[in-house]
Tab-separated table of C-alpha atoms in Angstrom:
chain	number	residue	atom	x	y	z
A	428	MET	CA	-29.656	-18.809	-33.037
A	429	LYS	CA	-30.105	-15.352	-31.450
A	430	LYS	CA	-29.733	-16.848	-27.979
A	431	THR	CA	-26.457	-18.562	-28.925
A	432	LEU	CA	-25.135	-15.348	-30.432
A	433	PHE	CA	-26.083	-13.399	-27.292
A	434	ALA	CA	-24.391	-16.004	-25.074
A	435	ILE	CA	-21.207	-15.857	-27.173
A	436	ILE	CA	-21.124	-12.045	-27.025
A	437	ALA	CA	-21.816	-12.061	-23.266
A	438	MET	CA	-19.031	-14.588	-22.659
A	439	ALA	CA	-16.610	-12.458	-24.665
A	440	VAL	CA	-17.548	-9.158	-23.032
A	441	LEU	CA	-17.980	-10.234	-19.400
A	442	PRO	CA	-14.312	-10.843	-18.556
A	443	LEU	CA	-13.420	-7.511	-20.194
A	444	THR	CA	-15.892	-5.595	-18.027
A	445	MET	CA	-14.512	-7.323	-14.965
A	446	MET	CA	-10.939	-6.320	-15.810
A	447	GLY	CA	-9.568	-3.157	-14.264
A	448	GLN	CA	-10.863	-4.189	-10.844
A	449	VAL	CA	-7.498	-5.067	-9.342
A	450	LYS	CA	-7.503	-4.524	-5.597
A	451	LYS	CA	-6.119	-1.137	-4.824
A	452	PRO	CA	-3.255	-1.012	-2.332
A	453	THR	CA	-3.693	1.271	0.668
A	454	LEU	CA	-1.094	3.962	1.266
A	455	MET	CA	-0.156	5.720	4.481
A	456	VAL	CA	2.385	8.462	5.154
A	457	VAL	CA	4.452	8.155	8.310
A	458	PRO	CA	7.470	10.104	9.555
A	459	ALA	CA	10.719	8.168	9.079
A	460	ASP	CA	12.371	6.780	12.201
A	461	THR	CA	15.401	9.025	11.654
A	462	TRP	CA	13.150	12.104	11.665
A	463	CYS	CA	11.294	10.892	14.789
A	464	SER	CA	14.590	10.257	16.541
A	465	ALA	CA	16.054	13.651	15.570
A	466	ASN	CA	12.905	15.441	16.747
A	467	GLY	CA	12.360	13.535	20.006
A	468	TYR	CA	9.354	11.463	18.975
A	469	MET	CA	10.543	8.061	20.123
A	470	THR	CA	9.193	5.976	22.981
A	471	GLU	CA	11.079	3.308	24.854
A	472	PHE	CA	9.827	0.057	26.300
A	473	GLU	CA	11.424	-2.898	27.988
A	474	GLU	CA	11.305	-6.194	26.142
A	475	GLN	CA	12.891	-9.158	27.891
A	476	GLY	CA	15.361	-6.902	29.725
A	477	LYS	CA	16.315	-5.026	26.575
A	478	THR	CA	15.273	-1.421	25.875
A	479	THR	CA	13.625	-0.992	22.491
A	480	ARG	CA	12.932	2.408	20.917
A	481	VAL	CA	10.023	2.849	18.547
A	482	ALA	CA	8.636	5.906	16.748
A	483	ASP	CA	5.742	7.589	18.538
A	484	TYR	CA	3.621	8.550	15.511
A	485	GLU	CA	0.706	9.782	17.581
A	486	ALA	CA	2.831	12.309	19.497
A	487	ALA	CA	4.607	13.400	16.303
A	488	ILE	CA	1.412	14.149	14.377
A	489	THR	CA	-0.321	15.905	17.269
A	490	GLU	CA	2.643	18.025	18.352
A	491	ASN	CA	4.480	18.876	15.136
A	492	MET	CA	2.651	21.289	12.846
A	493	ASP	CA	5.262	20.997	10.056
A	494	LEU	CA	4.793	17.231	9.894
A	495	TYR	CA	1.028	17.687	9.864
A	496	ASN	CA	1.330	20.145	6.945
A	497	VAL	CA	3.691	17.902	4.976
A	498	ILE	CA	1.452	14.829	5.387
A	499	THR	CA	-1.622	16.874	4.419
A	500	LYS	CA	0.094	18.227	1.296
A	501	ILE	CA	1.282	14.756	0.234
A	502	GLY	CA	-2.265	13.496	0.832
A	503	GLU	CA	-3.682	16.246	-1.357
A	504	LEU	CA	-1.286	15.457	-4.216
A	505	MET	CA	-1.925	11.712	-3.943
A	506	SER	CA	-5.705	12.242	-3.946
A	507	GLU	CA	-5.370	14.148	-7.211
A	508	GLN	CA	-3.887	10.946	-8.666
A	509	GLY	CA	-6.846	8.908	-7.413
A	510	PHE	CA	-4.976	7.510	-4.402
A	511	PRO	CA	-6.448	8.931	-1.219
A	512	LEU	CA	-4.154	8.191	1.702
A	513	LYS	CA	-5.084	6.308	4.801
A	514	ASP	CA	-4.801	8.950	7.509
A	515	MET	CA	-2.340	7.890	10.181
A	516	SER	CA	-3.786	9.870	13.100
A	517	GLN	CA	-7.348	8.852	12.249
A	518	THR	CA	-6.319	5.190	11.956
A	519	VAL	CA	-4.730	5.258	15.420
A	520	LYS	CA	-7.858	6.941	16.862
A	521	ASN	CA	-10.186	4.451	15.141
A	522	LEU	CA	-8.231	1.480	16.506
A	523	LYS	CA	-8.561	2.786	20.063
A	524	GLN	CA	-12.249	3.578	19.617
A	525	SER	CA	-13.010	0.234	18.044
A	526	ALA	CA	-11.150	-1.671	20.800
A	527	ALA	CA	-13.207	0.183	23.443
A	528	GLU	CA	-16.453	-0.553	21.567
A	529	ASP	CA	-15.582	-4.228	21.120
A	530	GLU	CA	-15.060	-4.600	24.872
A	531	MET	CA	-18.563	-3.232	25.520
A	532	THR	CA	-20.307	-5.337	22.851
A	533	THR	CA	-22.350	-8.225	24.275
A	534	SER	CA	-25.194	-10.367	22.955
A	535	ARG	CA	-28.688	-9.515	24.245
A	536	THR	CA	-29.699	-13.028	25.333
A	537	GLY	CA	-26.579	-14.700	26.675
A	538	GLY	CA	-24.386	-11.663	27.409
A	539	SER	CA	-21.567	-13.189	25.314
A	540	THR	CA	-18.638	-10.990	24.331
A	541	LEU	CA	-17.083	-10.880	20.847
A	542	ALA	CA	-14.840	-13.824	19.964
A	543	GLU	CA	-11.251	-12.761	19.382
A	544	THR	CA	-8.149	-14.866	19.002
A	545	PRO	CA	-4.720	-13.661	20.186
A	546	LEU	CA	-3.794	-13.334	16.483
A	547	ASP	CA	-6.779	-11.014	15.871
A	548	ARG	CA	-5.514	-8.740	18.635
A	549	LEU	CA	-1.994	-8.760	17.195
A	550	LEU	CA	-3.209	-7.889	13.693
A	551	ASN	CA	-5.307	-5.007	14.991
A	552	ARG	CA	-2.728	-2.314	14.328
A	553	ALA	CA	-2.271	0.675	12.010
A	554	LYS	CA	-1.059	-0.725	8.704
A	555	ALA	CA	-1.106	-0.104	4.969
A	556	ASP	CA	0.115	-1.997	1.907
A	557	ILE	CA	2.491	0.793	0.933
A	558	MET	CA	4.081	2.889	3.666
A	559	ILE	CA	5.392	6.276	2.565
A	560	GLU	CA	8.158	7.543	4.829
A	561	VAL	CA	8.918	11.229	4.965
A	562	ALA	CA	11.857	13.035	6.550
A	563	TRP	CA	13.568	16.393	6.240
A	564	LYS	CA	16.405	18.362	7.714
A	565	VAL	CA	16.917	22.110	7.800
A	566	ASN	CA	20.397	23.193	6.662
A	567	LYS	CA	21.725	26.583	7.660
A	568	ILE	CA	24.750	28.290	6.143
A	569	GLY	CA	24.989	31.851	7.497
A	570	PRO	CA	21.693	33.577	6.758
A	571	LYS	CA	20.710	31.012	4.113
A	572	SER	CA	18.410	28.087	4.792
A	573	SER	CA	17.691	25.055	2.681
A	574	ILE	CA	15.810	21.811	3.130
A	575	THR	CA	17.045	18.288	2.545
A	576	TYR	CA	13.914	16.297	1.930
A	577	THR	CA	13.356	12.563	1.545
A	578	LEU	CA	10.212	10.736	0.541
A	579	ARG	CA	10.221	6.996	-0.020
A	580	ALA	CA	7.585	4.363	-0.539
A	581	LEU	CA	8.122	0.910	0.911
A	582	ASP	CA	6.183	-2.197	0.078
A	583	ALA	CA	5.021	-3.259	3.529
A	584	TYR	CA	5.297	-6.983	2.697
A	585	SER	CA	8.418	-7.366	0.617
A	586	GLY	CA	10.161	-4.461	2.405
A	587	GLU	CA	11.341	-3.196	-0.994
A	588	GLN	CA	11.759	0.479	-1.722
A	589	ILE	CA	9.468	1.029	-4.699
A	590	ALA	CA	9.685	4.808	-5.157
A	591	ALA	CA	11.710	7.686	-3.778
A	592	GLY	CA	12.198	11.406	-4.106
A	593	GLN	CA	15.196	12.979	-2.427
A	594	GLY	CA	17.177	16.160	-2.688
A	595	THR	CA	18.219	19.491	-1.263
A	596	GLY	CA	16.356	22.583	-2.382
A	597	ALA	CA	17.909	25.882	-3.428
A	598	PRO	CA	19.103	27.944	-0.423
A	599	SER	CA	16.924	30.914	0.469
A	600	PHE	CA	17.503	34.061	2.529
A	601	SER	CA	13.913	34.865	3.274
A	602	ALA	CA	11.586	31.887	2.810
A	603	GLU	CA	10.075	30.417	5.966
A	604	LEU	CA	10.343	26.724	6.805
A	605	PRO	CA	6.711	25.832	5.873
A	606	VAL	CA	7.196	27.479	2.457
A	607	LEU	CA	10.486	25.628	1.843
A	608	LEU	CA	8.802	22.380	2.888
A	609	GLU	CA	5.822	22.909	0.606
A	610	GLU	CA	8.173	23.645	-2.289
A	611	ALA	CA	10.150	20.491	-1.535
A	612	VAL	CA	7.007	18.326	-1.440
A	613	VAL	CA	5.628	19.757	-4.704
A	614	GLU	CA	9.028	19.619	-6.417
A	615	LYS	CA	9.758	15.976	-5.579
A	616	MET	CA	6.257	14.615	-6.022
A	617	ASP	CA	6.203	14.138	-9.809
A	618	GLY	CA	9.386	12.055	-9.872
A	619	PHE	CA	8.089	10.034	-6.939
A	620	LEU	CA	4.729	9.423	-8.635
A	621	SER	CA	6.438	8.432	-11.860
A	622	GLN	CA	8.390	5.709	-9.991
A	623	LEU	CA	5.222	4.580	-8.260
A	624	GLN	CA	3.596	4.352	-11.693
A	625	ASP	CA	6.527	2.200	-12.907
A	626	HIS	CA	5.917	-0.080	-9.930
A	627	PHE	CA	2.224	-0.412	-10.811
A	628	ASN	CA	3.119	-1.064	-14.479
A	629	ASP	CA	5.470	-3.798	-13.301
A	630	LEU	CA	2.602	-5.314	-11.296
A	631	LEU	CA	0.447	-5.366	-14.397
A	632	GLU	CA	3.150	-6.997	-16.502
A	633	ASN	CA	4.691	-9.417	-14.037
A	634	GLY	CA	2.016	-9.897	-11.388
A	635	ARG	CA	1.776	-8.812	-7.771
A	636	LYS	CA	4.776	-9.626	-5.617
A	637	VAL	CA	3.804	-11.432	-2.418
A	638	ASN	CA	5.359	-13.603	0.263
A	639	ILE	CA	3.950	-16.966	1.257
A	640	ASP	CA	4.858	-19.179	4.197
A	641	VAL	CA	3.787	-22.800	4.294
A	642	ARG	CA	4.031	-24.348	7.740
A	643	ILE	CA	2.776	-27.332	9.712
A	644	PHE	CA	0.687	-27.384	12.884
A	645	ASP	CA	2.526	-29.143	15.696
A	646	ASN	CA	-0.369	-31.501	16.441
A	647	GLY	CA	1.519	-34.774	16.589
A	648	SER	CA	0.305	-35.955	13.158
A	649	GLY	CA	3.865	-36.572	12.008
A	650	LEU	CA	3.346	-34.593	8.780
A	651	SER	CA	6.495	-33.013	7.373
A	652	PHE	CA	7.611	-31.560	4.038
A	653	GLU	CA	9.750	-34.650	3.546
A	654	GLU	CA	6.616	-36.816	3.360
A	655	GLU	CA	6.541	-38.624	0.005
A	656	TYR	CA	3.576	-38.963	-2.361
A	657	ASN	CA	4.133	-41.182	-5.421
A	658	GLY	CA	7.869	-40.970	-4.781
A	659	GLU	CA	7.926	-37.167	-4.635
A	660	GLU	CA	8.524	-35.100	-1.496
A	661	LEU	CA	5.836	-32.623	-0.384
A	662	THR	CA	8.365	-29.768	-0.740
A	663	ASP	CA	8.820	-30.583	-4.438
A	664	ILE	CA	5.077	-31.001	-4.972
A	665	ILE	CA	4.412	-27.505	-3.558
A	666	ASP	CA	7.420	-26.102	-5.411
A	667	ASN	CA	6.065	-27.488	-8.706
A	668	TRP	CA	2.623	-26.051	-7.977
A	669	MET	CA	4.230	-22.627	-7.455
A	670	ALA	CA	6.124	-22.904	-10.735
A	671	GLU	CA	2.931	-23.790	-12.577
A	672	ASN	CA	0.778	-21.060	-11.049
A	673	THR	CA	3.044	-17.993	-10.810
A	674	VAL	CA	3.450	-15.433	-13.607
A	675	ASN	CA	6.365	-16.543	-15.811
A	676	HIS	CA	7.264	-19.080	-13.069
A	677	ARG	CA	8.751	-16.277	-10.986
A	678	TYR	CA	9.220	-16.933	-7.262
A	679	ASN	CA	11.993	-17.789	-4.818
A	680	LEU	CA	11.917	-20.634	-2.363
A	681	SER	CA	14.290	-18.887	0.012
A	682	ASP	CA	14.011	-21.174	3.056
A	683	ALA	CA	12.998	-24.805	3.124
A	684	THR	CA	13.151	-27.116	6.121
A	685	ASP	CA	11.148	-30.234	6.930
A	686	MET	CA	8.658	-28.054	8.848
A	687	MET	CA	8.622	-24.741	6.949
A	688	LEU	CA	8.736	-23.370	3.398
A	689	HIS	CA	9.268	-19.658	2.842
A	690	PHE	CA	8.458	-18.348	-0.640
A	691	GLU	CA	9.574	-14.799	-1.446
A	692	ASN	CA	8.792	-12.550	-4.420
A	693	VAL	CA	6.013	-14.838	-5.565
A	694	ARG	CA	4.502	-13.197	-8.643
A	695	ILE	CA	0.795	-13.942	-8.498
A	696	PRO	CA	-1.449	-13.057	-11.469
A	697	LEU	CA	-3.690	-10.010	-11.090
A	698	TYR	CA	-6.736	-11.841	-12.382
A	699	ARG	CA	-8.232	-15.244	-11.820
A	700	ALA	CA	-9.336	-17.485	-14.696
A	701	ASN	CA	-12.866	-16.045	-14.478
A	702	GLY	CA	-11.578	-12.465	-14.870
A	703	ARG	CA	-12.113	-11.533	-11.246
A	704	PRO	CA	-9.264	-9.962	-9.290
A	705	MET	CA	-6.799	-12.295	-7.609
A	706	ASP	CA	-5.384	-11.644	-4.168
A	707	THR	CA	-2.965	-13.549	-1.960
A	708	ARG	CA	-5.728	-15.262	0.002
A	709	GLN	CA	-7.311	-16.663	-3.159
A	710	PHE	CA	-3.945	-17.706	-4.589
A	711	VAL	CA	-3.025	-19.574	-1.404
A	712	GLY	CA	-6.616	-20.851	-1.255
A	713	ASP	CA	-6.008	-22.539	-4.630
A	714	LEU	CA	-2.918	-24.236	-3.173
A	715	ARG	CA	-5.001	-25.301	-0.170
A	716	LYS	CA	-7.600	-26.883	-2.493
A	717	PHE	CA	-4.846	-28.623	-4.477
A	718	LEU	CA	-3.394	-30.163	-1.310
A	719	SER	CA	-6.796	-31.146	0.070
A	720	ALA	CA	-7.514	-33.284	-3.022
A	721	ALA	CA	-6.277	-36.869	-3.512
A	722	PRO	CA	-3.645	-38.244	-3.297
A	723	TYR	CA	-2.483	-35.719	-0.662
A	724	SER	CA	-5.763	-35.154	1.262
A	725	ILE	CA	-4.071	-32.626	3.582
A	726	THR	CA	-6.329	-30.331	5.632
A	727	SER	CA	-4.932	-26.817	5.931
A	728	LYS	CA	-5.713	-23.285	7.079
A	729	VAL	CA	-5.103	-19.972	5.257
A	730	LEU	CA	-4.125	-16.861	7.211
A	731	THR	CA	-3.644	-13.561	5.370
A	732	LYS	CA	-1.797	-10.458	6.457
A	733	GLY	CA	-2.996	-7.604	4.234
A	734	LEU	CA	-2.735	-7.829	0.450
A	735	GLY	CA	0.735	-9.235	0.178
A	736	ARG	CA	1.444	-11.925	2.758
A	737	ALA	CA	-0.247	-15.212	3.576
A	738	ASN	CA	0.435	-18.314	5.623
A	739	LEU	CA	-0.802	-21.756	4.730
A	740	ILE	CA	-0.670	-24.001	7.771
A	741	LEU	CA	-0.982	-27.712	7.103
A	742	GLY	CA	-2.380	-30.333	9.463
A	743	GLU	CA	-5.744	-28.988	10.579
A	744	LYS	CA	-8.145	-25.996	10.353
B	957	MET	CA	-5.160	17.157	-62.557
B	958	LYS	CA	-4.331	20.410	-60.812
B	959	ARG	CA	-6.655	19.500	-57.974
B	960	ILE	CA	-4.995	16.128	-57.465
B	961	LEU	CA	-1.587	17.775	-57.481
B	962	PHE	CA	-2.764	20.386	-54.961
B	963	THR	CA	-4.260	17.710	-52.674
B	964	LEU	CA	-1.057	15.674	-52.850
B	965	MET	CA	1.071	18.705	-52.023
B	966	LEU	CA	-1.217	19.596	-49.116
B	967	MET	CA	-1.054	16.047	-47.741
B	968	LEU	CA	2.719	16.107	-47.908
B	969	ALA	CA	2.993	19.557	-46.380
B	970	LEU	CA	0.576	19.153	-43.444
B	971	PRO	CA	2.536	16.718	-41.271
B	972	VAL	CA	5.652	18.780	-41.843
B	973	LEU	CA	3.900	21.926	-40.601
B	974	ALA	CA	2.570	20.119	-37.561
B	975	ASP	CA	5.979	18.661	-36.709
B	976	GLU	CA	7.908	21.810	-37.275
B	977	LEU	CA	9.287	23.102	-34.018
B	978	PRO	CA	12.136	25.577	-33.801
B	979	ASP	CA	15.418	24.478	-32.280
B	980	TYR	CA	15.013	25.101	-28.547
B	981	GLN	CA	16.457	24.437	-25.091
B	982	ILE	CA	14.489	24.021	-21.886
B	983	GLU	CA	15.563	24.256	-18.244
B	984	GLY	CA	13.904	24.710	-14.864
B	985	ALA	CA	13.349	28.268	-13.662
B	986	GLY	CA	12.272	27.607	-10.084
B	987	THR	CA	9.313	26.010	-8.375
B	988	GLY	CA	6.026	26.947	-10.013
B	989	SER	CA	2.782	27.348	-8.111
B	990	GLN	CA	0.972	24.078	-7.393
B	991	GLY	CA	-0.071	22.283	-10.569
B	992	THR	CA	2.389	24.147	-12.782
B	993	TYR	CA	6.002	24.007	-13.911
B	994	LEU	CA	8.033	27.166	-14.310
B	995	VAL	CA	10.526	26.665	-17.151
B	996	ARG	CA	12.959	28.814	-19.095
B	997	VAL	CA	12.824	28.230	-22.841
B	998	THR	CA	15.472	29.446	-25.258
B	999	VAL	CA	14.565	29.375	-28.952
B	1000	LEU	CA	17.435	29.503	-31.429
B	1001	SER	CA	16.322	31.404	-34.504
B	1002	LYS	CA	17.706	33.251	-37.506
B	1003	LYS	CA	15.239	36.053	-36.824
B	1004	SER	CA	14.946	38.032	-33.600
B	1005	LYS	CA	11.150	38.125	-33.772
B	1006	VAL	CA	10.117	34.865	-32.167
B	1007	THR	CA	6.501	34.913	-31.052
B	1008	ASP	CA	5.268	34.015	-27.566
B	1009	ASP	CA	3.254	31.284	-29.260
B	1010	GLU	CA	6.392	29.599	-30.627
B	1011	ILE	CA	8.056	29.786	-27.213
B	1012	GLY	CA	4.928	28.433	-25.483
B	1013	ARG	CA	4.702	25.590	-27.991
B	1014	CYS	CA	8.333	24.655	-27.287
B	1015	ALA	CA	7.677	24.856	-23.534
B	1016	VAL	CA	4.730	22.440	-23.731
B	1017	HIS	CA	6.700	20.130	-26.055
B	1018	GLY	CA	9.723	20.189	-23.753
B	1019	VAL	CA	7.681	19.466	-20.638
B	1020	LEU	CA	5.962	16.582	-22.422
B	1021	PHE	CA	8.885	14.865	-24.129
B	1022	ARG	CA	12.217	16.156	-22.873
B	1023	GLY	CA	11.807	16.945	-19.196
B	1024	PHE	CA	14.051	19.606	-17.715
B	1025	ALA	CA	16.713	20.239	-15.112
B	1026	ASN	CA	18.550	23.092	-13.481
B	1027	LYS	CA	21.738	22.301	-11.611
B	1028	GLU	CA	21.859	25.646	-9.820
B	1029	LEU	CA	18.273	25.374	-8.576
B	1030	ARG	CA	18.685	21.626	-7.979
B	1031	GLN	CA	15.693	20.846	-10.128
B	1032	GLN	CA	15.053	17.794	-12.251
B	1033	GLN	CA	11.811	16.631	-13.814
B	1034	LYS	CA	11.245	13.705	-16.133
B	1035	PRO	CA	9.169	14.076	-19.320
B	1036	LEU	CA	5.493	14.273	-18.432
B	1037	ALA	CA	4.518	11.884	-21.241
B	1038	GLY	CA	7.013	9.294	-19.992
B	1039	SER	CA	9.506	9.522	-22.837
B	1040	ALA	CA	10.083	10.977	-26.288
B	1041	LEU	CA	8.901	7.661	-27.764
B	1042	VAL	CA	5.300	8.471	-26.783
B	1043	GLU	CA	5.280	11.261	-29.382
B	1044	GLY	CA	5.850	8.710	-32.141
B	1045	GLN	CA	3.434	6.187	-30.659
B	1046	HIS	CA	0.582	8.745	-30.702
B	1047	LYS	CA	1.748	10.700	-33.736
B	1048	GLU	CA	-1.717	11.570	-35.001
B	1049	PHE	CA	-2.874	12.852	-31.601
B	1050	PHE	CA	0.177	15.042	-31.043
B	1051	GLU	CA	0.138	16.440	-34.586
B	1052	GLN	CA	-3.340	17.728	-33.883
B	1053	PHE	CA	-2.406	18.753	-30.334
B	1054	PHE	CA	0.477	20.933	-31.504
B	1055	GLU	CA	-1.696	22.570	-34.126
B	1056	LYS	CA	-4.058	24.252	-31.661
B	1057	ASP	CA	-4.702	22.547	-28.288
B	1058	TYR	CA	-1.302	23.321	-26.752
B	1059	VAL	CA	-2.259	27.006	-26.327
B	1060	ASN	CA	-4.434	26.066	-23.332
B	1061	TYR	CA	-1.484	24.892	-21.263
B	1062	TYR	CA	1.087	27.668	-21.208
B	1063	GLN	CA	1.511	31.256	-20.179
B	1064	VAL	CA	4.603	33.291	-20.981
B	1065	VAL	CA	5.762	35.292	-17.949
B	1066	ASN	CA	5.509	39.003	-18.734
B	1067	GLY	CA	8.784	40.891	-18.865
B	1068	SER	CA	10.958	37.763	-18.867
B	1069	ARG	CA	11.975	37.926	-22.556
B	1070	GLN	CA	15.671	38.254	-23.398
B	1071	VAL	CA	17.143	38.399	-26.891
B	1072	VAL	CA	20.854	37.712	-27.383
B	1073	LYS	CA	22.647	37.544	-30.720
B	1074	ALA	CA	25.015	34.612	-30.890
B	1075	GLY	CA	26.915	34.441	-34.166
B	1076	LYS	CA	24.484	34.246	-37.038
B	1077	GLN	CA	21.457	33.441	-34.943
B	1078	TYR	CA	19.426	34.841	-32.083
B	1079	LYS	CA	18.767	33.254	-28.707
B	1080	VAL	CA	15.306	34.301	-27.568
B	1081	THR	CA	14.615	33.331	-23.961
B	1082	SER	CA	11.406	33.553	-21.913
B	1083	ASN	CA	10.090	32.092	-18.685
B	1084	VAL	CA	6.947	30.066	-19.244
B	1085	THR	CA	4.418	28.591	-16.835
B	1086	VAL	CA	3.083	25.222	-18.014
B	1087	ALA	CA	-0.144	23.887	-16.464
B	1088	LYS	CA	1.240	20.376	-16.019
B	1089	ASP	CA	-1.542	18.947	-13.829
B	1090	GLN	CA	-4.238	19.949	-16.317
B	1091	LEU	CA	-2.065	18.732	-19.198
B	1092	ARG	CA	-1.522	15.378	-17.536
B	1093	LYS	CA	-5.225	15.044	-16.710
B	1094	ASP	CA	-6.269	15.780	-20.300
B	1095	LEU	CA	-3.720	13.287	-21.659
B	1096	HIS	CA	-5.101	10.637	-19.283
B	1097	GLU	CA	-8.623	11.346	-20.513
B	1098	ALA	CA	-7.476	11.122	-24.125
B	1099	GLY	CA	-5.904	7.745	-23.308
B	1100	VAL	CA	-2.466	8.877	-24.478
B	1101	VAL	CA	-0.816	8.567	-21.079
B	1102	LYS	CA	-1.951	6.011	-18.526
B	1103	SER	CA	-3.080	7.351	-15.184
B	1104	MET	CA	-1.735	5.854	-11.960
B	1105	ASN	CA	-5.230	4.698	-11.227
B	1106	TYR	CA	-5.975	2.925	-14.507
B	1107	MET	CA	-5.487	-0.637	-13.348
B	1108	PHE	CA	-7.354	-0.346	-10.047
């Protein structure tokens, strides 16, 4: 009797203790492209005969003390909220260091180097789940100076702006630029954090918003999304699975061809049935298992890109 | 019988005392030092003697439930508690909070008091520093306001 009672209590309490373990998004502050362009921190490279300009974050952070101060102050305020930032300069340094170390790593017996696919190399870049862009401009009217300051958080996967703080501070005769900047950061932070909080509340209520691509390996198997199983096309089968497994059936099938399905704003639950946290890989993994079972028996491969984007490629592993 | 009557009267009077806040206005007064808000509070009263405690209480209440703005200084802050609705949702907590705990979160700026007579009432204005970071932290710990980190 006691054992049964203990088991019942344990079953009731266990999922509760597991709750609150949702995977925390990583945040990184970067200077906005407009700021980099205005301050000469852009690099150019040729790509198929066309010149492309990209922000040179490394040069900006090492050469511009004001940017360094602003990023440090934002980091301090975010840490107070329990969200330490991923440091941009350190991330860039670590990537370089780790690439150099990987090249020198060999096995003792056979002298084999580390296995790395072209995709691994492509994914090895500075990234975060939420990118916080910062920019400012100094305005001068006669002897008075003021700062127009912009801070915005972008979901790296959906590209949506999820929080922002923007405005021009009161003009000052005497305050120096670093002081005006610090005031602007402190002044705009609470509103920004409140919007970020709204975004997190929305996640809790409506699930995490992710993007999922379902594609097919070009291996000559002849598989396509128009393939029929019990009179129903594969596109509709996957579409129905999405409807059944998303929070409040919320998702968009924005592109659908016979070789590709692109699902946007897919609201995945924060927790799995066993109370453990859900992420995009596990959600797409469930779809993979569903398709691998009869009557479909389709082998597929899951590729994830951070917390919010995953590809399911059908046809082979 | 008298005792019962006294207890009943006390029970009726207590929430009223706790809720009682003078009529006040709140606006931004510039950027406070880190972790604080600097606000200007104007209490409208029939008497000119408004205590610093009353002004401080209004400042903490305003920061929590009204938010504040100042067009000239281009300031705007939302209510720290999220909205005025939170006061009703955690009525018991805030009744107790505004009885004694609020004193830990404000400081009236010395020499900032102004008293102006407007018609039949007085406008008593002071600048007040409100320790918003500490206030927010304590409200998180009390479970009244959710922290940004609560779901992770």
